[in-house]
Coordinates of C-alpha atoms and ligand atoms in Angstrom, one line a residue:
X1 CA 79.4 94.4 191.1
X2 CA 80.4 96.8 188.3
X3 CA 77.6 99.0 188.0
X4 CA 80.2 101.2 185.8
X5 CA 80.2 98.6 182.7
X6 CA 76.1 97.9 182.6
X7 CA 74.7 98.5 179.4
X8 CA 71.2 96.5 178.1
X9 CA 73.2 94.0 176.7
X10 CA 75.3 93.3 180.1
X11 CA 72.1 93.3 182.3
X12 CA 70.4 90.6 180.5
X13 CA 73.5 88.1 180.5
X14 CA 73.6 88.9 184.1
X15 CA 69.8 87.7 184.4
X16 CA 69.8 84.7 182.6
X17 CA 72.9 83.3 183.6
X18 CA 71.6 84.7 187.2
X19 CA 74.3 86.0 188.3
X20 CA 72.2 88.7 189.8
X21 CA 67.7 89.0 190.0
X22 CA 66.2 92.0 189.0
X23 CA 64.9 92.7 192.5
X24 CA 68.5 92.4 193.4
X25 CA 69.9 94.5 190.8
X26 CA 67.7 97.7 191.3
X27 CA 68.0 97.2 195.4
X28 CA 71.7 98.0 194.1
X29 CA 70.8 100.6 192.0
X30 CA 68.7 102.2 194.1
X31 CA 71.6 102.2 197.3
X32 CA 73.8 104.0 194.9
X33 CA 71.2 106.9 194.0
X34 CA 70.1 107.6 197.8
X35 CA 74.5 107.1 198.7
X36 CA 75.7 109.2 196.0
X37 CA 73.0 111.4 194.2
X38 CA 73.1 114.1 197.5
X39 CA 76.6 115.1 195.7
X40 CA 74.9 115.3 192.1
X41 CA 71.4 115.6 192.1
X42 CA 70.1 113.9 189.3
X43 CA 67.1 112.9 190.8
X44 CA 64.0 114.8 191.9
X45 CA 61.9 111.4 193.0
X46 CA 62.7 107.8 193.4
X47 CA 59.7 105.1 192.7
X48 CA 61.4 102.3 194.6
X49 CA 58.2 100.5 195.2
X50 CA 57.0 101.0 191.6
X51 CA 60.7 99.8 190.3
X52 CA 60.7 96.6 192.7
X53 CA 57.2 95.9 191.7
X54 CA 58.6 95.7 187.8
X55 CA 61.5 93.6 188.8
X56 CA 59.5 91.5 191.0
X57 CA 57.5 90.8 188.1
X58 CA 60.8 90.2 185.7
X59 CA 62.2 88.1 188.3
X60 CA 58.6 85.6 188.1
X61 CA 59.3 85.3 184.6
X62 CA 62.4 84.5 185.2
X63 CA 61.5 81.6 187.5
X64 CA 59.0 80.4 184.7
X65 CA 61.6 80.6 182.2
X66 CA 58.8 83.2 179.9
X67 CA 60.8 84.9 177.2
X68 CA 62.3 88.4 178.3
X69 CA 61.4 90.8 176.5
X70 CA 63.8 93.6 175.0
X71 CA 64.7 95.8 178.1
X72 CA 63.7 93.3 181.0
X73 CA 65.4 94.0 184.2
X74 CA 66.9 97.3 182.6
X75 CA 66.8 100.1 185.6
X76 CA 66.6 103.1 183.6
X77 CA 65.5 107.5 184.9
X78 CA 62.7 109.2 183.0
X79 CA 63.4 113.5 182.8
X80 CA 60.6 114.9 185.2
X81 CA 58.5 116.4 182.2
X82 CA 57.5 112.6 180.9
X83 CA 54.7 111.4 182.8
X84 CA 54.7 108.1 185.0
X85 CA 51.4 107.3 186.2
X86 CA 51.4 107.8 189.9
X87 CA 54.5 109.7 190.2
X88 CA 54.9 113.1 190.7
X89 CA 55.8 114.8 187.3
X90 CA 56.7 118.7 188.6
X91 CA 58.4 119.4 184.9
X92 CA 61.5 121.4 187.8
X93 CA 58.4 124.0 188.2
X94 CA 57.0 125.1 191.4
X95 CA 53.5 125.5 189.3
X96 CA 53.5 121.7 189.4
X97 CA 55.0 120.8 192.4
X98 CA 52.7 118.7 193.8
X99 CA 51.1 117.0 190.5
X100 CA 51.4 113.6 190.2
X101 CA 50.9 111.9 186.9
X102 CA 47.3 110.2 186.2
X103 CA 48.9 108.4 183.2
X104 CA 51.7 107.1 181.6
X105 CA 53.4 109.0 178.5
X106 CA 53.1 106.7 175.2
X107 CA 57.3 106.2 175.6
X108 CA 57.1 104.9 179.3
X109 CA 54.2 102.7 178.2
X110 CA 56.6 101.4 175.8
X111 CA 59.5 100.9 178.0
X112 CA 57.2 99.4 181.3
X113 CA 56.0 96.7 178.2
X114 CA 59.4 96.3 177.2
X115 CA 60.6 95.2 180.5
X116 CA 62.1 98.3 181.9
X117 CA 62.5 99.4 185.8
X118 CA 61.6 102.4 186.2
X119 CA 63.9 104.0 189.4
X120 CA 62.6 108.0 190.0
X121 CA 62.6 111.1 188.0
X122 CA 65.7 113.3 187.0
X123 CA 65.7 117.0 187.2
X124 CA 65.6 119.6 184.7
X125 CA 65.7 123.4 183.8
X126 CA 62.1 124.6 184.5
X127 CA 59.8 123.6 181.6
X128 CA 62.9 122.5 179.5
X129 CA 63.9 125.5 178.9
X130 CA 67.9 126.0 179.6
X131 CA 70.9 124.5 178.7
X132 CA 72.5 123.9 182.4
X133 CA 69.8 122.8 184.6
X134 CA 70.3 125.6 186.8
X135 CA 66.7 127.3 186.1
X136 CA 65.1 123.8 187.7
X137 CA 63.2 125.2 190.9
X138 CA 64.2 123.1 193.3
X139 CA 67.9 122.6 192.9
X140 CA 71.1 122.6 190.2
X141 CA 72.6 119.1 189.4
X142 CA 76.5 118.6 188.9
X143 CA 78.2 116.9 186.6
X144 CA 79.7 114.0 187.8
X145 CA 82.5 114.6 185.5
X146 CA 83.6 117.5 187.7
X147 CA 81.3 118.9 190.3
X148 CA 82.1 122.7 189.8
X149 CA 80.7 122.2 186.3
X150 CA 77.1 122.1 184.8
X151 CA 75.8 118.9 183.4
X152 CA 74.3 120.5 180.6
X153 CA 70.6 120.9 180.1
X154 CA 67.5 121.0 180.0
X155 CA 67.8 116.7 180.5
X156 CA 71.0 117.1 182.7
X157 CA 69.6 115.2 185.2
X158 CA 69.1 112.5 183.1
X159 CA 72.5 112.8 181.5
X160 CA 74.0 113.3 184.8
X161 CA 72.1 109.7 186.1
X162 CA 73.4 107.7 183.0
X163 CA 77.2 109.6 183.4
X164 CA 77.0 108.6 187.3
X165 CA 76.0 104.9 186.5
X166 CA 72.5 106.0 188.4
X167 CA 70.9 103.8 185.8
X168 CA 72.0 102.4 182.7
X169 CA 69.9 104.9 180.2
X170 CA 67.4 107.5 180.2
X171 CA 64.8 109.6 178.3
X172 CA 65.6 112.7 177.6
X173 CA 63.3 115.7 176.0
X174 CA 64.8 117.7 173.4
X175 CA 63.7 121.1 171.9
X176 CA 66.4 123.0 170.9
X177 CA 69.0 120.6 171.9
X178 CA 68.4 119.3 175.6
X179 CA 69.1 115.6 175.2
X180 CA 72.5 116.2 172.6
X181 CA 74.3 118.9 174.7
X182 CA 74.0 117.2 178.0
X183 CA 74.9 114.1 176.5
X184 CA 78.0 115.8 174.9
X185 CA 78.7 117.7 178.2
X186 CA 78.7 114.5 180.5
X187 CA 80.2 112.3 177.9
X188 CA 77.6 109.8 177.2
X189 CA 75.3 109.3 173.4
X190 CA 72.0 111.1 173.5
X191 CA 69.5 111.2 170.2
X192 CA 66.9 113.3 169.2
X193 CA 64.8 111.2 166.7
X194 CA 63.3 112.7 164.2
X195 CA 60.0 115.1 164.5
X196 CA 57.6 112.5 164.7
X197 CA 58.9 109.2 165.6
X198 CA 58.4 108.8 169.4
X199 CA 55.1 109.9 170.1
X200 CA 54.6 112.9 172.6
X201 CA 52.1 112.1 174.4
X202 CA 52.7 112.4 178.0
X203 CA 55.2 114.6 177.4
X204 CA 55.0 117.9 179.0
X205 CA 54.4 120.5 176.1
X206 CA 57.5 123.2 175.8
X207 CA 57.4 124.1 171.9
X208 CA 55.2 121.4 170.1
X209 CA 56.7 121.7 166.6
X210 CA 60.5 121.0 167.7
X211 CA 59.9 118.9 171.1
X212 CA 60.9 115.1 171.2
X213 CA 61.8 112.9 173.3
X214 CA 64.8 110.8 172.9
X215 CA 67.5 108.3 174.2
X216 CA 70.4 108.9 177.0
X217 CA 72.5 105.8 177.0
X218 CA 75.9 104.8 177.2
X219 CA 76.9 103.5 174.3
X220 CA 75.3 103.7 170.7
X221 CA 73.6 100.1 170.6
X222 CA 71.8 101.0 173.6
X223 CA 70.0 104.4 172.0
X224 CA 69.6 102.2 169.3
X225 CA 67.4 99.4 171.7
X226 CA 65.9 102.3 173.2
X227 CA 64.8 104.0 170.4
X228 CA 63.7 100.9 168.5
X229 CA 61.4 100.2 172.0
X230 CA 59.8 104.0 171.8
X231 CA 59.2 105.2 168.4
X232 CA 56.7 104.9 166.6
X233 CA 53.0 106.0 165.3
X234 CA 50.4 106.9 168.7
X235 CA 47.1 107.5 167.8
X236 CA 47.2 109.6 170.8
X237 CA 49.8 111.8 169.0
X238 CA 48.7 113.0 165.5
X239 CA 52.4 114.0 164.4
X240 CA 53.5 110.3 165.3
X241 CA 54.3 108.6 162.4
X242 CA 55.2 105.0 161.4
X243 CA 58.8 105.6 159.4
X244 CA 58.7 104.0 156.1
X245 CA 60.6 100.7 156.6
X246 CA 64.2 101.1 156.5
X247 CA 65.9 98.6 153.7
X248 CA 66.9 95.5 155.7
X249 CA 70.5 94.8 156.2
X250 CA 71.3 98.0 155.1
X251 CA 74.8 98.0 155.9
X252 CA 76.9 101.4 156.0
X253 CA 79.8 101.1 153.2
X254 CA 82.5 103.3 154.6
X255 CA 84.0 103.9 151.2
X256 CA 80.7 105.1 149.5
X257 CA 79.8 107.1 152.8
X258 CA 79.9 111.1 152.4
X259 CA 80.2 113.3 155.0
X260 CA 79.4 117.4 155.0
X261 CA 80.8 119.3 157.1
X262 CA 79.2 122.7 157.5
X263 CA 81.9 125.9 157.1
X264 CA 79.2 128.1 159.3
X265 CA 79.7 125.2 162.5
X266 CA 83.3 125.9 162.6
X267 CA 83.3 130.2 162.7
X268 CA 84.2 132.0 166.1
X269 CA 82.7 131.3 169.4
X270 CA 83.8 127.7 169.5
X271 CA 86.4 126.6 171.7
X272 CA 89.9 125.8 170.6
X273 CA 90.2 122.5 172.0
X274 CA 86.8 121.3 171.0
X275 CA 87.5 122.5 167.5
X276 CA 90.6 120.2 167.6
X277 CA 88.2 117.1 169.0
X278 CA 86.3 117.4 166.3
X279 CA 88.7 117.7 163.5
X280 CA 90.4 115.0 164.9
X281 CA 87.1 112.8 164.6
X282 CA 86.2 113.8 161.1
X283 CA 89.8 112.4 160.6
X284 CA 89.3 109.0 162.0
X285 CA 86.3 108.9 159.0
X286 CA 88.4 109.7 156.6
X287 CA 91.2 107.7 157.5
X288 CA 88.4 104.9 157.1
X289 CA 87.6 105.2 153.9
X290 CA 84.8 108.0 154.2
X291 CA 84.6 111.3 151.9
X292 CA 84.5 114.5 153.7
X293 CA 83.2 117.4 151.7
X294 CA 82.8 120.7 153.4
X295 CA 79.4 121.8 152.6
X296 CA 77.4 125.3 153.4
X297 CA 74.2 125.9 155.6
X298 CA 74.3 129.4 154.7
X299 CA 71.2 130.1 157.3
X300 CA 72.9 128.9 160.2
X301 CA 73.5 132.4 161.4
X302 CA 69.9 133.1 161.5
X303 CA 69.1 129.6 163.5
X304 CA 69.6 131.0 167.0
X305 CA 67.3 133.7 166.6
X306 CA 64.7 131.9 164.5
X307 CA 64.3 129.2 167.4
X308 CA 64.5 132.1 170.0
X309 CA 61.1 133.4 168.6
X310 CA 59.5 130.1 167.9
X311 CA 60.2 128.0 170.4
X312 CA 58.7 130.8 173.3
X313 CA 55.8 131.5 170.9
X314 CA 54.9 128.1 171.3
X315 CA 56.0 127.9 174.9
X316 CA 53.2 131.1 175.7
X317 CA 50.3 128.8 174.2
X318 CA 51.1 125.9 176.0
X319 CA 52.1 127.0 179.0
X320 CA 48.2 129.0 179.2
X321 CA 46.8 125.8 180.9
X322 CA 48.4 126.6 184.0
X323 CA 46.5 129.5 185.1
X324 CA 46.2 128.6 189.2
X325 CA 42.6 127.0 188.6
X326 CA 42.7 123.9 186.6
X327 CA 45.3 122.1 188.3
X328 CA 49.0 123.2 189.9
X329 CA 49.9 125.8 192.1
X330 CA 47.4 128.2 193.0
X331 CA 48.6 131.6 195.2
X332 CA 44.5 131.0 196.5
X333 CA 42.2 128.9 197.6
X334 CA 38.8 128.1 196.5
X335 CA 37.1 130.9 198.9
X336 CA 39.6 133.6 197.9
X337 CA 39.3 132.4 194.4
X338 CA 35.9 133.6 194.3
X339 CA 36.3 136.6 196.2
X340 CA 39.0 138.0 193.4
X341 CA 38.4 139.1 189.7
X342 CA 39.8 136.1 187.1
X343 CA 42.8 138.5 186.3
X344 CA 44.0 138.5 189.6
X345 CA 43.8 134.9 189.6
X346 CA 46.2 134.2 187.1
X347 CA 48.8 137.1 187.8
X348 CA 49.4 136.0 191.3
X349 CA 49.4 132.3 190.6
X350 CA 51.7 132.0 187.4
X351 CA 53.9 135.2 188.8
X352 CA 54.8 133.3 191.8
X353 CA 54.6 130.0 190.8
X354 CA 56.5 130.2 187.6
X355 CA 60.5 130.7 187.4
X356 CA 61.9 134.0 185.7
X357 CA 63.4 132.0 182.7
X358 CA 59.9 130.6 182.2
X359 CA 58.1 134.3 182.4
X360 CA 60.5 135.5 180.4
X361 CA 59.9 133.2 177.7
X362 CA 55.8 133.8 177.5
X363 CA 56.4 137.4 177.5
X364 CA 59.0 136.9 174.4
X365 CA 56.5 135.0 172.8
X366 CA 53.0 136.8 173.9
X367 CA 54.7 139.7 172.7
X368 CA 56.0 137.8 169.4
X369 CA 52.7 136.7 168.7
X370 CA 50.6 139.5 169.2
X371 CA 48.7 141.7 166.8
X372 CA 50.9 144.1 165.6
X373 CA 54.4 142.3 165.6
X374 CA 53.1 139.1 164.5
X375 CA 54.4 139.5 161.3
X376 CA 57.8 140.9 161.7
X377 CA 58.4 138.3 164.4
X378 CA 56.3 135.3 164.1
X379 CA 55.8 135.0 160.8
X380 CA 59.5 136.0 159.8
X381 CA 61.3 133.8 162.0
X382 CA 58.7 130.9 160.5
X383 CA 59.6 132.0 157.3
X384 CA 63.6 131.5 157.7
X385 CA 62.4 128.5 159.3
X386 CA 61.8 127.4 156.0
X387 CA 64.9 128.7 154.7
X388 CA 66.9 126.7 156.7
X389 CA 64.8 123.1 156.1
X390 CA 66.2 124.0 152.3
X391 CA 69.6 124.5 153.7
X392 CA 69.5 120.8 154.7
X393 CA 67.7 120.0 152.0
X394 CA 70.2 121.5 149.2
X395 CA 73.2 119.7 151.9
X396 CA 71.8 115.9 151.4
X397 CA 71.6 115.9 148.2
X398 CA 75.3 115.8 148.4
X399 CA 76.1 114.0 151.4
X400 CA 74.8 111.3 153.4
X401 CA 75.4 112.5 156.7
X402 CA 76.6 115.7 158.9
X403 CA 79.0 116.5 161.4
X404 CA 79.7 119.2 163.7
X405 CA 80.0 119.8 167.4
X406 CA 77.1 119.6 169.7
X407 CA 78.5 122.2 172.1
X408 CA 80.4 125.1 170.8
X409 CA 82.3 124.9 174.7
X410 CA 83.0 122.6 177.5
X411 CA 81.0 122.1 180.3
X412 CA 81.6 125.6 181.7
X413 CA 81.1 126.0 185.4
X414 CA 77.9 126.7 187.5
X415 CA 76.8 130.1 187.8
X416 CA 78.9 131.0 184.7
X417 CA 76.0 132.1 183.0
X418 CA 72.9 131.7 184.6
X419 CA 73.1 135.7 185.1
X420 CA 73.2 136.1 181.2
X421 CA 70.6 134.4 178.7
X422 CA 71.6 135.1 175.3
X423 CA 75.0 133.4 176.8
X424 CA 73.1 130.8 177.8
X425 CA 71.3 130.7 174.7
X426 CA 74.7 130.4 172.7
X427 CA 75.2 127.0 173.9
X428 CA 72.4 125.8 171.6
X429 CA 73.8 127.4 168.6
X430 CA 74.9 123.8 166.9
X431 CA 71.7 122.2 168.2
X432 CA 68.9 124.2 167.4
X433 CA 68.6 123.7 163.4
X434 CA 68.2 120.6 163.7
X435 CA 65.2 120.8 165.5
X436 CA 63.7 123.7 163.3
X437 CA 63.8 121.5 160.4
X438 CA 62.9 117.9 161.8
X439 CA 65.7 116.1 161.5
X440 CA 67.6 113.1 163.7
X441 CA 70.5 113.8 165.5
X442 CA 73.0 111.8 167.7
X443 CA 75.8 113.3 170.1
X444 CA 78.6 111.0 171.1
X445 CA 81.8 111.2 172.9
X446 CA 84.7 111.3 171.1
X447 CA 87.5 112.8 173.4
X448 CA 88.2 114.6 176.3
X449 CA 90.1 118.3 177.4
X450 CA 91.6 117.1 180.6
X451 CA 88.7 115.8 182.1
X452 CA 86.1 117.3 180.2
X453 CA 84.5 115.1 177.3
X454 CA 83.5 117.3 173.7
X455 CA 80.4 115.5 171.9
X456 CA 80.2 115.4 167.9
X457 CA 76.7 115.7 166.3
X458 CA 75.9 113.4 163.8
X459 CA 72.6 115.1 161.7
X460 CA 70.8 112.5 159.6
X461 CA 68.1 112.4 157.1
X462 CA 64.1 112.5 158.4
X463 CA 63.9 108.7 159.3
X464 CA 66.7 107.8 158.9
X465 CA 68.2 107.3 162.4
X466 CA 69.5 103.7 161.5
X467 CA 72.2 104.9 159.4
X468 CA 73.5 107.4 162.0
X469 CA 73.7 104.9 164.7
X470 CA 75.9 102.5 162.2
X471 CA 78.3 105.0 161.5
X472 CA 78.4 106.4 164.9
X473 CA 78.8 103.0 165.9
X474 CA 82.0 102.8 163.7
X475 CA 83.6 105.9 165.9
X476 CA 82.8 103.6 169.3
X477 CA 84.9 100.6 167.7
X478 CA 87.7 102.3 165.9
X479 CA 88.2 104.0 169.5
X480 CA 87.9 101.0 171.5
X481 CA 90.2 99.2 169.3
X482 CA 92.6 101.6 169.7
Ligands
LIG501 N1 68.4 125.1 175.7 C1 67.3 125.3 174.8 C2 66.3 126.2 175.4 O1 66.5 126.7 176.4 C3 66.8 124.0 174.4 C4 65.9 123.4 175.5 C5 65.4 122.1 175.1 O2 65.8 121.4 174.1 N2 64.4 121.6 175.8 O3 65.3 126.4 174.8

């Protein structure tokens, strides 16, 4: 069997004509990971027992000929920050190594009710926070595009799974772009809802004002399924909301559609070729039918630096709770614990058990937040924060939709810049806006430099994730058409 051509769509034919049982289907899956993932390493831990359990299940109803529900049968990886209740959830850290989930997150709730096999738990950069999956603790996943080359990050071991037909889609966390840029760097369609439609809880905190989780798949109908399965209001999860209901049948008109296109997206820093990609996609639109209208964003510039301080002043708060007591990694053990003064406590056990990236960030943002330089970091960068919510504002009321690159490069090769952060940090530059002011987003393919696939960002209106994923899904047939 083709595992290569499995979407949602494909595995549920498969079931109900039975060409295939769900027990059947992940035993296949699950030989592909264990033959193939020691070249990639997308996983950090497999739950075969807990996926054949789920299929076992699917496969009953089967026999009693229940209805399916949306996602039965669907093997799918969850990024090793989202918590699965009896799995080990380590978040790529050392500090929580060894903790193992006591609940599900709200989203795999939602996807266990909706049918889905759950197969193990993809690796990350260390707390999220990176853009190549290099700063995970315990290892660096490839691309499966080209195995010199970084899959992205922080989800690119989830992005790496879905590219490597591991699974046929993922969750994905993104903060400042870690579900868009891996998707754009392994060539698949990644979304980051908007702030507040999938709830977060169960979802290991990074920066709580810009985290989300969101759907890696491989085509645009399936982020679609997926994200129709996990959104929505959690009273466990005050910033969930219920979206106001979207028009029914509100079918895109390519002729009244207007596109911006940002002039600050398009300066130096991004690559030749993936300039050209991009322009060439914008083109398709327009040939279509669509307007394009170059529009301004005149705070982008700021955007990298606003994030830079918010996103690690969050980080400090909520990365307190590991302190070597409560639960994680602890340098001591209960006797030596009481011998030592509190302070000790905590150096030891969150200098050894967390990654430099990850100290780096809660000193950048203890420091950012502390009396004194509150106000000229904090407090400014949350100002221009606001500035650049109106930016978007001012830009919708002209255009429906946005587009611009989700990378400014190609995948660029392992160790290129682990040695370097504010490198690193560049390849969030297109990304991170969006998550300062809310919005939805979508990457998906639309080309390749040799072998290397460019992703365009599609930004949307809060809510309104529906009409992205129509027009994105007019890219995906005017390609396949071709
Ligand atoms: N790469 C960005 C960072 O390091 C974004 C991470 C994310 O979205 N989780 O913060």
């Amino acid at each position: 069997m083709k595992l290569e051509n499995f979407t949602i769509e494909r595995v549920r034919e498969g079931l109900i004509k039975k060409e295939f049982s769900a027990q059947e289907l992940t035993k296949l899956y699950l030989e592909k990971i264990e033959k193939e993932d020691k070249k990639i390493g997308a996983f950090l831990t497999l739950s075969p027992d807990l996926a054949l359990q789920k299929a076992k299940e699917i496969d009953e109803m089967i026999f009693l000929n229940k209805k399916l529900p949306i996602l039965a049968g669907v093997p799918c990886a969850i990024k090793d920050n989202i918590l699965v209740e009896g799995v080990k959830c380590t978040a790529g850290s050392k500090i929580l190594e060894n903790y193992v989930a006591p609940y599900d997150a709200t989203a795999v709730k939602k996807l266990k009710e909706a049918g889905a096999i759950i197969l193990g738990k993809t690796n990350l950069d260390e707390f999220a926070m990176g853009s190549s999956t290099e700063n995970s603790v315990f290892f660096s996943t490839k691309n499966p595009l080209d195995l010199e080359r970084v899959p992205g990050g922080s989800s690119g071991g989830s992005a790496a799974a879905v590219c490597a037909n591991f699974c046929v889609f993922a969750l994905g966390s993104d903060t400042g772009g870690s579900v868009r840029q891996p998707a754009s760097f392994c060539g698949i369609v990644g979304l980051k809802p908007t702030y507040g439609s999938v709830s977060r809880y169960g979802l290991i905190a990074f920066a709580s004002s810009l985290d989300q989780i969101g759907p890696m798949t491989k085509n645009v109908k399936d982020c679609e399924i997926v994200f129709n399965v996990i959104k929505g209001k959690d009273e466990k999860d005050s910033t969930s909301v219920n979206p106001k209901s979207q028009i029914p049948n509100s079918k895109i008109e390519i002729k009244n559609l207007k596109i911006g296109v940002p002039k600050e997206y398009f300066v130096e820093g991004i690559e030749k070729e993936v300039k050209e990609k991009i322009e060439k996609a914008i083109k398709e639109y327009e040939k279509i039918g669509a307007k394009i209208l170059e529009i301004s964003l005149p705070h982008t510039p700021y955007a990298l630096a606003c994030y830079y301080i918010i996103a690690p002043s969050e980080a400090s708060a909520n990365l307190a709770r590991y302190d070597g007591i409560k639960y994680g990694f602890s340098t001591m053990n209960n006797e030596q614990r009481a011998m030592s003064n509190l302070l000790e406590v905590y150096f030891q056990s969150r200098g050894k058990g967390f990654g430099k990236e990850v100290r780096r960030r809660i000193m950048l943002g203890t420091f950012s937040l502390s009396v004194g330089y509150y106000d000229a970091y904090y407090l400014r960068a949350a100002r221009v924060r606001n500035l650049i919510i109106k930016d978007f504002e001012k830009a919708f009321e002209k255009v429906d939709l946005i587009f611009t690159p989700t990378s400014p490069t190609l995948p660029f090769k392992l160790g290129e810049k682990i040695d370097d952060p504010l490198k690193m940090y560049l390849s969030d530059i297109f990304t991170v806006s969006v998550n300062l002011a809310g919005l939805p987003a979508i990457s998906i393919p639309v080309g390749k430099v040799k072998n290397l696939p460019v992703g365009l960002q599609i930004i949307g209106k809060p809510f309104e994730e529906e009409k992205i994923f129509e027009v994105a899904k007019i890219y995906e047939l005017s390609t396949n058409n071709q």
